[in-house]
């Protein structure tokens, strides 16, 4: 379970990206975080993977306070996460297959098994003919698919995806979401940041709306209120 | 660390060594120079110690005889000294024998003795000490006892020189460790700076590794291994350099007059010292990496 209590993030000197966010996300839930550019969607995801620390408030995942994690704890947290951000963070001298398999190798998975799984994931993403190509030689959409494959490599318990379908055509965007939702069946919690409200509503999942750092709408709360009201 | 992670470390080390060959060679070369200086001190120290041991094994006392002693008195005194428990054997050097020995020792320059009377040198006893008594304080006490014997004008023994040389070796040892300390601090900073450059060159790679949840030890291990390899190669080169240096001294330097007589007797450092140099090189390389990494990892970790 992910819990945010009154979380704010202020970048120096005084740019508030998030203001007093409190929310709870259950295990296996799929949540779309929407809002216009600058609403704080990416900052929220960065706080959840401990890329950033909150200026105020507390964030806990499965009862563990993220602020108190040391470097070993952060590494362990990220090993359990599939991260997909707009900056893909590939190793340019390695092939797409190497980049995906690396995520398995760093957690100590056997080499053969890591490469087999990496190849399988790349094939599912339609990259079976390009697995041996270095990331910079791939198109934006192809790079995105390599990043998705890498995010799913270690059967993560949480997937954080920032605009995961931005560079993909409609068919591939649906395929990507199918993969994410499939992993949800294993209990994976999915949090997707997207500025595209229509896209997020298509999957009939919980939608959280941010605006200028404030949480302005949460479909889960709205439906509860609707039921009780 | 699991086997697949060890493989990953190995591949990253190989890739880094290939990509930054000249940087690594520069660090290994710097370490080789420093360890060569340290090794040269070790070489000098070990050879001086060998010399001390050799002198200790050959320890003898020279007791000079009164000019007025007749042959019977000399024989009686020799018999008395021979019966001391410390004495292995006594050799009588007559004035004529002493003169001949001196001429031989001077060699080509013996003509400087022309015109001097042949009995100018005193007769003496060369007193050889039993191995069990070849210890500084025992020899000194025995020499003092001999000094009280009538018929002996003076008693000399090389222990005084041995003591002085021992002091010299001790001073050399101290100088070696002080110099080693200074040099190692200097090399430590050189290695640290070089590792810092290597880390900066691999900043993106480290960030990606952190991003995908690589444990800190997995990120740091390749740098530490690289440092150890650099240090080990540097130390190996320094040992090789010392060997060539010693060969040069033995083959190219003419016989020296003085402490060693000839440099042919110089010996190379023993296996223990070689192991010490190799271990110091590896440790120096690894510690330089660890200190650089600790700082950078702290800065970068989100």
Coordinates of C-alpha atoms in Angstrom, one line a residue:
Chain A
X1 CA 0.0 0.0 0.0
X2 CA 1.2 3.5 -0.9
X3 CA 0.4 6.3 1.5
X4 CA 1.1 10.0 1.1
X5 CA 0.4 12.3 4.0
X6 CA 0.3 16.0 3.4
X7 CA 3.2 15.9 0.9
X8 CA 4.7 19.0 -0.5
X9 CA 7.6 19.5 -2.8
X10 CA 9.3 22.9 -3.2
X11 CA 12.2 23.3 -5.6
X12 CA 14.6 26.0 -4.7
X13 CA 14.3 28.9 -4.5
X14 CA 10.5 28.8 -4.1
X15 CA 8.8 26.8 -6.8
X16 CA 6.2 24.6 -5.3
X17 CA 5.6 21.5 -7.5
X18 CA 3.3 19.7 -5.0
X19 CA 1.2 21.2 -2.2
X20 CA -0.3 19.2 0.7
X21 CA -1.0 15.9 -1.2
X22 CA -2.6 13.2 0.8
X23 CA -3.7 10.0 -0.8
X24 CA -3.7 6.2 -0.5
X25 CA -3.2 3.7 -3.2
X26 CA -4.0 0.0 -2.6
X27 CA -2.0 -3.0 -3.8
X28 CA -3.0 -4.0 -7.3
X29 CA -4.7 -0.7 -8.0
X30 CA -4.2 1.1 -11.3
X31 CA -4.2 4.8 -11.0
X32 CA -3.9 7.5 -13.7
X33 CA -2.5 10.8 -12.5
X34 CA -3.6 13.5 -14.9
X35 CA -3.3 17.2 -15.2
X36 CA -1.8 19.8 -17.5
X37 CA 1.9 20.3 -17.9
X38 CA 3.4 21.6 -14.6
X39 CA 0.7 20.1 -12.5
X40 CA 3.2 18.0 -10.5
X41 CA 2.6 14.6 -12.1
X42 CA 6.3 13.8 -12.7
X43 CA 7.3 15.2 -9.3
X44 CA 4.8 12.9 -7.7
X45 CA 6.3 9.8 -9.4
X46 CA 9.8 11.0 -8.6
X47 CA 8.9 11.2 -4.9
X48 CA 7.5 7.7 -5.1
X49 CA 10.7 6.1 -6.4
X50 CA 12.8 8.3 -4.1
X51 CA 14.5 10.2 -6.9
X52 CA 13.4 13.2 -4.9
X53 CA 12.6 13.8 -1.3
X54 CA 9.5 15.7 -0.2
X55 CA 10.0 19.1 1.4
X56 CA 7.1 18.3 3.8
X57 CA 5.0 15.3 4.7
X58 CA 5.6 11.6 4.6
X59 CA 5.5 8.9 2.0
X60 CA 5.4 5.3 2.9
X61 CA 5.3 2.1 0.8
X62 CA 4.2 -1.0 2.5
X63 CA 4.7 0.7 5.8
X64 CA 8.3 1.9 5.0
X65 CA 8.9 5.6 5.3
X66 CA 10.8 6.5 2.1
X67 CA 12.6 9.4 3.7
X68 CA 14.3 7.1 6.2
X69 CA 15.7 4.8 3.5
X70 CA 19.4 4.6 3.1
X71 CA 21.2 3.9 -0.2
X72 CA 20.7 0.2 0.3
X73 CA 17.0 0.7 1.0
X74 CA 16.6 2.9 -2.0
X75 CA 18.3 0.3 -4.2
X76 CA 16.0 -2.4 -2.8
X77 CA 12.9 -0.2 -3.4
X78 CA 13.8 0.4 -7.0
X79 CA 14.5 -3.3 -7.6
X80 CA 10.8 -3.8 -6.8
X81 CA 9.7 -1.1 -9.1
X82 CA 9.3 -0.8 -12.8
X83 CA 10.3 2.8 -13.7
X84 CA 9.4 4.4 -17.0
X85 CA 10.1 8.1 -17.2
X86 CA 10.3 10.5 -20.1
X87 CA 14.1 10.3 -19.9
X88 CA 14.7 6.6 -20.7
X89 CA 18.1 6.3 -19.1
X90 CA 19.8 3.7 -21.3
X91 CA 23.4 2.7 -21.5
X92 CA 24.2 3.8 -25.0
X93 CA 27.1 1.4 -25.6
X94 CA 24.8 -1.6 -24.9
X95 CA 22.2 -3.1 -27.1
X96 CA 18.5 -2.9 -26.4
X97 CA 18.6 -6.5 -25.2
X98 CA 21.6 -5.8 -22.9
X99 CA 19.8 -2.8 -21.4
X100 CA 16.7 -4.8 -20.6
X101 CA 18.6 -7.8 -19.3
X102 CA 20.8 -5.5 -17.1
X103 CA 17.8 -4.8 -14.9
X104 CA 17.7 -8.6 -14.1
X105 CA 21.4 -9.0 -13.7
X106 CA 21.7 -6.2 -11.1
X107 CA 19.2 -7.9 -8.9
X108 CA 21.2 -11.1 -9.2
X109 CA 19.0 -13.1 -11.7
X110 CA 21.0 -15.7 -13.6
X111 CA 22.5 -14.4 -16.9
X112 CA 20.7 -16.9 -19.1
X113 CA 17.3 -16.4 -17.5
X114 CA 17.7 -12.6 -17.7
X115 CA 18.5 -12.6 -21.4
X116 CA 15.7 -15.0 -22.2
X117 CA 13.2 -12.9 -20.3
X118 CA 14.5 -9.7 -21.8
X119 CA 14.2 -11.2 -25.3
X120 CA 10.7 -12.4 -24.6
X121 CA 9.6 -8.9 -23.4
X122 CA 11.2 -7.2 -26.4
X123 CA 9.3 -9.6 -28.7
X124 CA 6.1 -8.7 -26.9
X125 CA 6.9 -5.1 -27.6
X126 CA 7.3 -5.9 -31.3
X127 CA 11.1 -5.4 -31.2
X128 CA 12.2 -8.9 -32.0
X129 CA 14.1 -7.7 -35.0
X130 CA 15.8 -4.8 -33.2
X131 CA 16.9 -6.4 -30.0
X132 CA 20.5 -6.2 -31.0
X133 CA 20.4 -2.5 -31.9
X134 CA 21.8 0.2 -29.6
X135 CA 19.2 2.5 -28.1
X136 CA 20.3 5.6 -29.9
X137 CA 19.8 3.9 -33.3
X138 CA 16.1 3.3 -32.4
X139 CA 13.2 5.7 -32.9
X140 CA 11.6 7.5 -30.0
X141 CA 8.7 5.0 -30.0
X142 CA 11.1 2.0 -30.1
X143 CA 13.1 3.4 -27.3
X144 CA 10.0 3.8 -25.3
X145 CA 9.1 0.2 -25.9
X146 CA 12.6 -0.9 -24.7
X147 CA 12.1 1.2 -21.6
X148 CA 8.7 -0.5 -21.0
X149 CA 10.3 -3.9 -21.4
X150 CA 12.9 -3.0 -18.9
X151 CA 10.3 -1.7 -16.5
X152 CA 8.6 -5.1 -16.5
X153 CA 11.8 -7.1 -16.4
X154 CA 11.7 -7.9 -12.6
X155 CA 8.0 -8.5 -12.2
X156 CA 7.7 -5.3 -10.2
X157 CA 5.3 -4.8 -7.4
X158 CA 4.8 -1.1 -8.4
X159 CA 5.1 0.4 -11.9
X160 CA 5.6 4.1 -12.2
X161 CA 5.1 5.3 -15.7
X162 CA 5.3 8.9 -16.8
X163 CA 3.6 9.4 -20.2
X164 CA 4.3 5.8 -21.2
X165 CA 2.4 6.0 -24.5
X166 CA 3.3 9.5 -25.6
X167 CA 5.5 8.3 -28.5
X168 CA 3.4 5.3 -29.4
X169 CA 0.7 4.9 -31.9
X170 CA -2.8 4.0 -30.7
X171 CA -2.3 0.2 -31.3
X172 CA 1.0 0.1 -29.4
X173 CA -0.4 2.3 -26.6
X174 CA -3.2 -0.2 -26.1
X175 CA -0.7 -3.0 -26.2
X176 CA 1.4 -1.3 -23.5
X177 CA -1.5 -0.7 -21.3
X178 CA -2.6 -4.4 -21.8
X179 CA 0.8 -5.4 -20.5
X180 CA 0.6 -3.1 -17.5
X181 CA -3.0 -4.3 -16.7
X182 CA -1.9 -7.9 -17.1
X183 CA 0.8 -7.4 -14.5
X184 CA -1.8 -5.9 -12.2
X185 CA -3.4 -9.3 -12.1
X186 CA -0.2 -10.5 -10.3
X187 CA -0.9 -7.8 -7.7
X188 CA 1.3 -5.1 -9.3
X189 CA 0.2 -1.5 -8.5
X190 CA 0.3 0.7 -11.6
X191 CA 0.6 4.5 -11.4
X192 CA 0.5 6.2 -14.8
X193 CA 1.0 9.9 -15.3
X194 CA -0.7 11.2 -18.4
X195 CA -1.8 14.6 -19.6
X196 CA -4.3 12.8 -21.9
X197 CA -7.6 12.7 -19.9
X198 CA -9.4 10.8 -22.6
X199 CA -6.8 8.1 -22.7
X200 CA -6.9 7.6 -18.9
X201 CA -10.7 7.5 -18.9
X202 CA -10.7 4.7 -21.5
X203 CA -9.4 2.2 -19.1
X204 CA -12.0 2.9 -16.4
X205 CA -9.5 3.0 -13.6
X206 CA -9.0 5.4 -10.7
X207 CA -8.0 8.9 -12.0
X208 CA -6.3 11.5 -9.8
X209 CA -6.2 15.0 -11.1
X210 CA -3.5 17.5 -10.2
X211 CA -3.5 21.2 -10.9
X212 CA -0.7 23.5 -10.0
X213 CA 0.5 21.1 -7.4
X214 CA -2.8 20.6 -5.7
X215 CA -4.8 17.4 -5.8
X216 CA -8.1 18.7 -7.3
X217 CA -10.0 15.4 -8.0
X218 CA -9.8 11.8 -7.1
X219 CA -12.4 9.6 -8.9
X220 CA -12.2 7.0 -6.1
X221 CA -13.2 9.5 -3.5
X222 CA -15.8 11.0 -5.8
X223 CA -17.5 7.6 -6.3
X224 CA -17.4 6.9 -2.6
X225 CA -19.0 10.3 -1.9
X226 CA -21.5 9.6 -4.7
X227 CA -22.5 6.3 -3.0
X228 CA -22.7 7.9 0.4
X229 CA -24.3 11.2 -0.8
Chain B
X1 CA 27.2 -10.9 -4.5
X2 CA 25.8 -13.5 -6.9
X3 CA 27.6 -15.1 -9.8
X4 CA 25.7 -13.2 -12.4
X5 CA 26.6 -10.0 -10.6
X6 CA 30.2 -11.0 -10.4
X7 CA 30.1 -11.6 -14.2
X8 CA 28.6 -8.1 -14.6
X9 CA 31.4 -6.6 -12.5
X10 CA 34.0 -8.5 -14.6
X11 CA 32.5 -7.2 -17.9
X12 CA 32.3 -3.6 -16.6
X13 CA 36.0 -3.8 -15.5
X14 CA 37.1 -5.1 -18.9
X15 CA 35.1 -2.5 -20.7
X16 CA 36.5 0.3 -18.5
X17 CA 40.1 -0.9 -18.9
X18 CA 39.6 -1.0 -22.7
X19 CA 37.9 2.4 -22.9
X20 CA 40.4 4.2 -20.6
X21 CA 43.6 2.3 -21.2
X22 CA 45.9 5.3 -21.1
X23 CA 44.4 6.7 -17.9
X24 CA 44.9 3.4 -16.2
X25 CA 48.4 3.1 -17.6
X26 CA 49.2 6.6 -16.2
X27 CA 48.0 5.7 -12.8
X28 CA 49.8 2.3 -12.8
X29 CA 53.0 4.1 -14.0
X30 CA 52.8 6.7 -11.2
X31 CA 52.3 3.9 -8.6
X32 CA 55.2 2.0 -10.2
X33 CA 57.6 5.0 -9.6
X34 CA 56.5 5.5 -6.0
X35 CA 56.7 1.8 -5.2
X36 CA 60.1 1.6 -6.9
X37 CA 61.5 4.2 -4.5
X38 CA 60.0 2.3 -1.6
X39 CA 61.4 -1.0 -3.0
X40 CA 64.8 0.6 -3.4
X41 CA 64.8 1.4 0.4
X42 CA 63.7 -2.2 1.1
X43 CA 66.6 -3.5 -1.1
X44 CA 69.1 -1.3 0.7
X45 CA 67.8 -2.3 4.1
X46 CA 67.8 -6.1 3.3
X47 CA 71.4 -5.9 1.9
X48 CA 72.6 -4.0 4.9
X49 CA 71.0 -6.5 7.2
X50 CA 72.7 -9.3 5.2
X51 CA 76.0 -7.5 5.7
X52 CA 75.4 -7.2 9.4
X53 CA 74.7 -10.9 9.6
X54 CA 77.8 -11.7 7.7
X55 CA 79.9 -9.5 10.0
X56 CA 78.2 -11.1 13.0
X57 CA 79.1 -14.6 11.7
X58 CA 82.8 -13.6 11.3
X59 CA 83.1 -11.8 14.6
X60 CA 86.7 -11.7 16.0
X61 CA 88.6 -9.7 18.5
X62 CA 92.1 -8.3 17.7
X63 CA 94.3 -8.1 20.8
X64 CA 97.6 -6.3 20.3
X65 CA 100.7 -7.6 22.2
X66 CA 103.1 -5.7 24.3
X67 CA 106.4 -5.2 22.3
X68 CA 108.4 -6.5 25.3
X69 CA 106.8 -9.9 25.5
X70 CA 109.2 -12.8 24.7
X71 CA 108.1 -16.0 22.8
X72 CA 107.4 -18.0 26.0
X73 CA 105.2 -15.2 27.5
X74 CA 103.3 -14.9 24.2
X75 CA 102.7 -18.7 24.2
X76 CA 101.6 -18.6 27.8
X77 CA 99.2 -15.7 27.1
X78 CA 97.8 -17.5 24.0
X79 CA 97.2 -20.7 26.0
X80 CA 95.4 -18.7 28.7
X81 CA 93.1 -16.9 26.2
X82 CA 92.5 -20.1 24.4
X83 CA 91.1 -21.6 27.6
X84 CA 88.4 -18.9 28.0
X85 CA 85.0 -20.5 27.4
X86 CA 84.0 -17.9 24.8
X87 CA 87.0 -18.6 22.6
X88 CA 86.8 -20.9 19.6
X89 CA 90.5 -20.5 18.5
X90 CA 93.4 -18.0 18.7
X91 CA 95.7 -17.1 15.9
X92 CA 99.0 -15.4 16.5
X93 CA 100.0 -12.7 14.0
X94 CA 103.7 -11.9 14.4
X95 CA 105.0 -8.5 13.5
X96 CA 106.5 -9.9 10.3
X97 CA 103.2 -11.5 9.4
X98 CA 101.3 -8.3 10.2
X99 CA 103.7 -6.4 7.8
X100 CA 103.1 -8.9 5.0
X101 CA 99.3 -8.8 5.5
X102 CA 99.4 -5.0 5.4
X103 CA 101.4 -5.1 2.2
X104 CA 99.0 -7.5 0.6
X105 CA 96.0 -5.3 1.7
X106 CA 97.6 -2.2 0.1
X107 CA 98.2 -4.1 -3.1
X108 CA 99.6 -1.8 -5.8
X109 CA 100.0 1.0 -3.3
X110 CA 102.3 -1.0 -1.1
X111 CA 105.3 1.1 -2.2
X112 CA 104.2 3.8 0.2
X113 CA 105.6 1.5 2.9
X114 CA 109.2 1.7 1.5
X115 CA 111.7 3.0 4.0
X116 CA 109.6 1.9 7.0
X117 CA 111.0 -0.7 9.4
X118 CA 109.3 -4.1 9.0
X119 CA 108.6 -4.4 12.7
X120 CA 106.6 -1.1 12.9
X121 CA 103.3 -3.0 13.3
X122 CA 102.6 -4.7 16.6
X123 CA 102.1 -8.5 17.0
X124 CA 98.6 -9.5 17.8
X125 CA 96.1 -12.3 18.5
X126 CA 93.1 -12.9 16.3
X127 CA 90.6 -14.3 18.7
X128 CA 87.6 -16.1 17.2
X129 CA 84.5 -16.3 19.3
X130 CA 82.3 -19.4 19.5
X131 CA 78.9 -19.0 17.7
X132 CA 77.0 -19.2 21.0
X133 CA 78.8 -16.1 22.3
X134 CA 78.6 -14.0 19.2
X135 CA 76.2 -11.5 20.8
X136 CA 77.0 -7.8 21.1
X137 CA 76.9 -7.4 25.0
X138 CA 78.7 -10.8 25.5
X139 CA 81.5 -9.9 23.1
X140 CA 81.8 -6.4 24.7
X141 CA 82.1 -7.9 28.2
X142 CA 84.7 -10.4 27.0
X143 CA 86.7 -7.7 25.3
X144 CA 86.7 -5.7 28.5
X145 CA 87.9 -8.7 30.4
X146 CA 90.8 -9.1 27.9
X147 CA 91.7 -5.4 28.3
X148 CA 92.6 -6.2 31.9
X149 CA 95.1 -9.0 30.9
X150 CA 98.7 -8.1 31.3
X151 CA 100.7 -8.2 28.1
X152 CA 97.9 -6.8 25.9
X153 CA 98.2 -3.2 24.9
X154 CA 94.8 -2.8 23.2
X155 CA 91.8 -4.8 22.4
X156 CA 89.6 -4.1 19.3
X157 CA 86.6 -5.8 18.0
X158 CA 84.3 -5.0 15.0
X159 CA 81.1 -5.1 17.1
X160 CA 81.4 -1.3 17.4
X161 CA 81.1 -1.1 13.7
X162 CA 78.3 -3.6 13.7
X163 CA 76.5 -1.4 16.3
X164 CA 77.1 1.7 14.1
X165 CA 75.8 -0.2 11.0
X166 CA 72.8 -1.4 13.0
X167 CA 72.0 2.2 13.9
X168 CA 72.3 3.0 10.2
X169 CA 69.9 0.3 9.2
X170 CA 67.5 1.4 11.9
X171 CA 67.7 5.0 10.5
X172 CA 67.2 3.7 7.0
X173 CA 64.1 1.8 8.1
X174 CA 62.6 4.9 9.7
X175 CA 63.5 7.0 6.6
X176 CA 61.9 4.3 4.5
X177 CA 58.6 4.3 6.4
X178 CA 58.5 8.1 6.6
X179 CA 59.2 8.5 2.9
X180 CA 56.7 5.7 2.2
X181 CA 54.1 7.6 4.2
X182 CA 54.7 10.8 2.3
X183 CA 54.8 9.1 -1.1
X184 CA 51.7 7.0 -0.4
X185 CA 49.7 10.1 0.6
X186 CA 50.7 11.7 -2.7
X187 CA 49.8 8.6 -4.7
X188 CA 46.6 8.2 -2.8
X189 CA 45.5 11.7 -4.0
X190 CA 46.7 11.0 -7.5
X191 CA 44.7 7.8 -7.6
X192 CA 41.7 9.5 -6.0
X193 CA 41.8 12.2 -8.7
X194 CA 42.1 9.7 -11.5
X195 CA 39.3 7.6 -10.1
X196 CA 37.2 10.8 -9.9
X197 CA 37.8 11.4 -13.6
X198 CA 36.9 7.8 -14.3
X199 CA 33.7 8.1 -12.2
X200 CA 32.8 11.4 -14.0
X201 CA 33.3 9.6 -17.3
X202 CA 31.0 6.9 -16.2
X203 CA 28.5 9.2 -14.4
X204 CA 25.7 8.3 -16.8
X205 CA 26.3 4.6 -16.3
X206 CA 26.3 4.9 -12.5
X207 CA 23.0 6.9 -12.7
X208 CA 21.4 4.3 -14.9
X209 CA 22.6 1.5 -12.5
X210 CA 21.2 3.4 -9.5
X211 CA 18.0 4.0 -11.5
X212 CA 17.4 0.3 -12.1
X213 CA 18.1 -0.5 -8.4
X214 CA 21.7 -1.8 -8.6
X215 CA 23.0 -2.2 -5.0
X216 CA 25.8 0.2 -4.1
X217 CA 28.4 -2.6 -3.8
X218 CA 27.7 -3.7 -7.4
X219 CA 28.2 -0.1 -8.7
X220 CA 31.4 0.4 -6.6
X221 CA 33.0 -3.0 -7.2
X222 CA 34.3 -2.4 -10.7
X223 CA 36.0 0.8 -9.6
X224 CA 37.6 -1.0 -6.7
X225 CA 38.7 -3.9 -8.8
X226 CA 40.1 -1.5 -11.4
X227 CA 42.1 0.3 -8.6
X228 CA 43.4 -3.0 -7.4
X229 CA 44.5 -4.0 -10.9
X230 CA 46.2 -0.7 -11.5
X231 CA 48.0 -0.9 -8.1
X232 CA 49.0 -4.5 -8.7
X233 CA 50.4 -3.8 -12.2
X234 CA 52.2 -0.7 -10.8
X235 CA 53.7 -2.8 -8.0
X236 CA 54.7 -5.5 -10.5
X237 CA 56.4 -2.9 -12.7
X238 CA 58.2 -1.5 -9.7
X239 CA 59.5 -5.0 -8.7
X240 CA 60.6 -5.5 -12.3
X241 CA 62.3 -2.1 -12.3
X242 CA 64.1 -2.9 -9.1
X243 CA 65.4 -6.2 -10.6
X244 CA 66.8 -4.4 -13.6
X245 CA 68.2 -1.7 -11.4
X246 CA 70.1 -4.3 -9.3
X247 CA 71.3 -6.0 -12.5
X248 CA 72.6 -2.7 -13.7
X249 CA 74.4 -2.1 -10.4
X250 CA 76.0 -5.5 -10.5
X251 CA 77.0 -5.5 -14.1
X252 CA 77.8 -1.9 -14.9
X253 CA 79.2 -0.5 -11.7
X254 CA 82.9 -1.2 -11.2
X255 CA 84.1 -2.6 -7.9
X256 CA 83.6 0.0 -5.2
X257 CA 86.0 0.7 -2.5
X258 CA 84.2 1.0 0.8
X259 CA 81.4 -0.7 2.6
X260 CA 80.5 -3.4 0.2
X261 CA 83.8 -4.0 -1.5
X262 CA 82.0 -5.3 -4.6
X263 CA 78.3 -4.9 -5.6
X264 CA 78.4 -8.5 -6.8
X265 CA 77.2 -9.6 -3.4
X266 CA 74.0 -7.4 -3.5
X267 CA 70.9 -9.6 -3.3
X268 CA 67.5 -9.0 -4.6
X269 CA 64.6 -8.4 -2.1
X270 CA 63.1 -11.6 -0.8
X271 CA 59.6 -13.0 -1.7
X272 CA 58.1 -11.5 1.5
X273 CA 59.2 -8.0 0.4
X274 CA 57.9 -8.6 -3.1
X275 CA 54.5 -9.7 -1.7
X276 CA 54.5 -6.6 0.5
X277 CA 55.1 -4.3 -2.5
X278 CA 52.3 -6.1 -4.5
X279 CA 49.9 -5.9 -1.5
X280 CA 50.7 -2.3 -0.9
X281 CA 50.1 -1.4 -4.5
X282 CA 46.8 -3.2 -4.6
X283 CA 45.6 -1.7 -1.4
X284 CA 46.6 1.8 -2.4
X285 CA 44.7 1.4 -5.7
X286 CA 41.6 0.0 -4.0
X287 CA 41.5 2.5 -1.2
X288 CA 41.9 5.5 -3.6
X289 CA 38.8 4.2 -5.4
X290 CA 36.8 3.6 -2.3
X291 CA 37.4 7.1 -0.9
X292 CA 36.5 8.7 -4.3
X293 CA 33.4 6.6 -4.7
X294 CA 32.0 7.2 -1.2
X295 CA 31.9 10.9 -1.8
X296 CA 30.4 10.7 -5.3
X297 CA 27.8 8.1 -4.5
X298 CA 26.6 10.2 -1.6
X299 CA 26.2 13.2 -3.9
X300 CA 24.4 11.3 -6.6
X301 CA 22.1 9.0 -4.8
X302 CA 18.7 10.6 -5.0

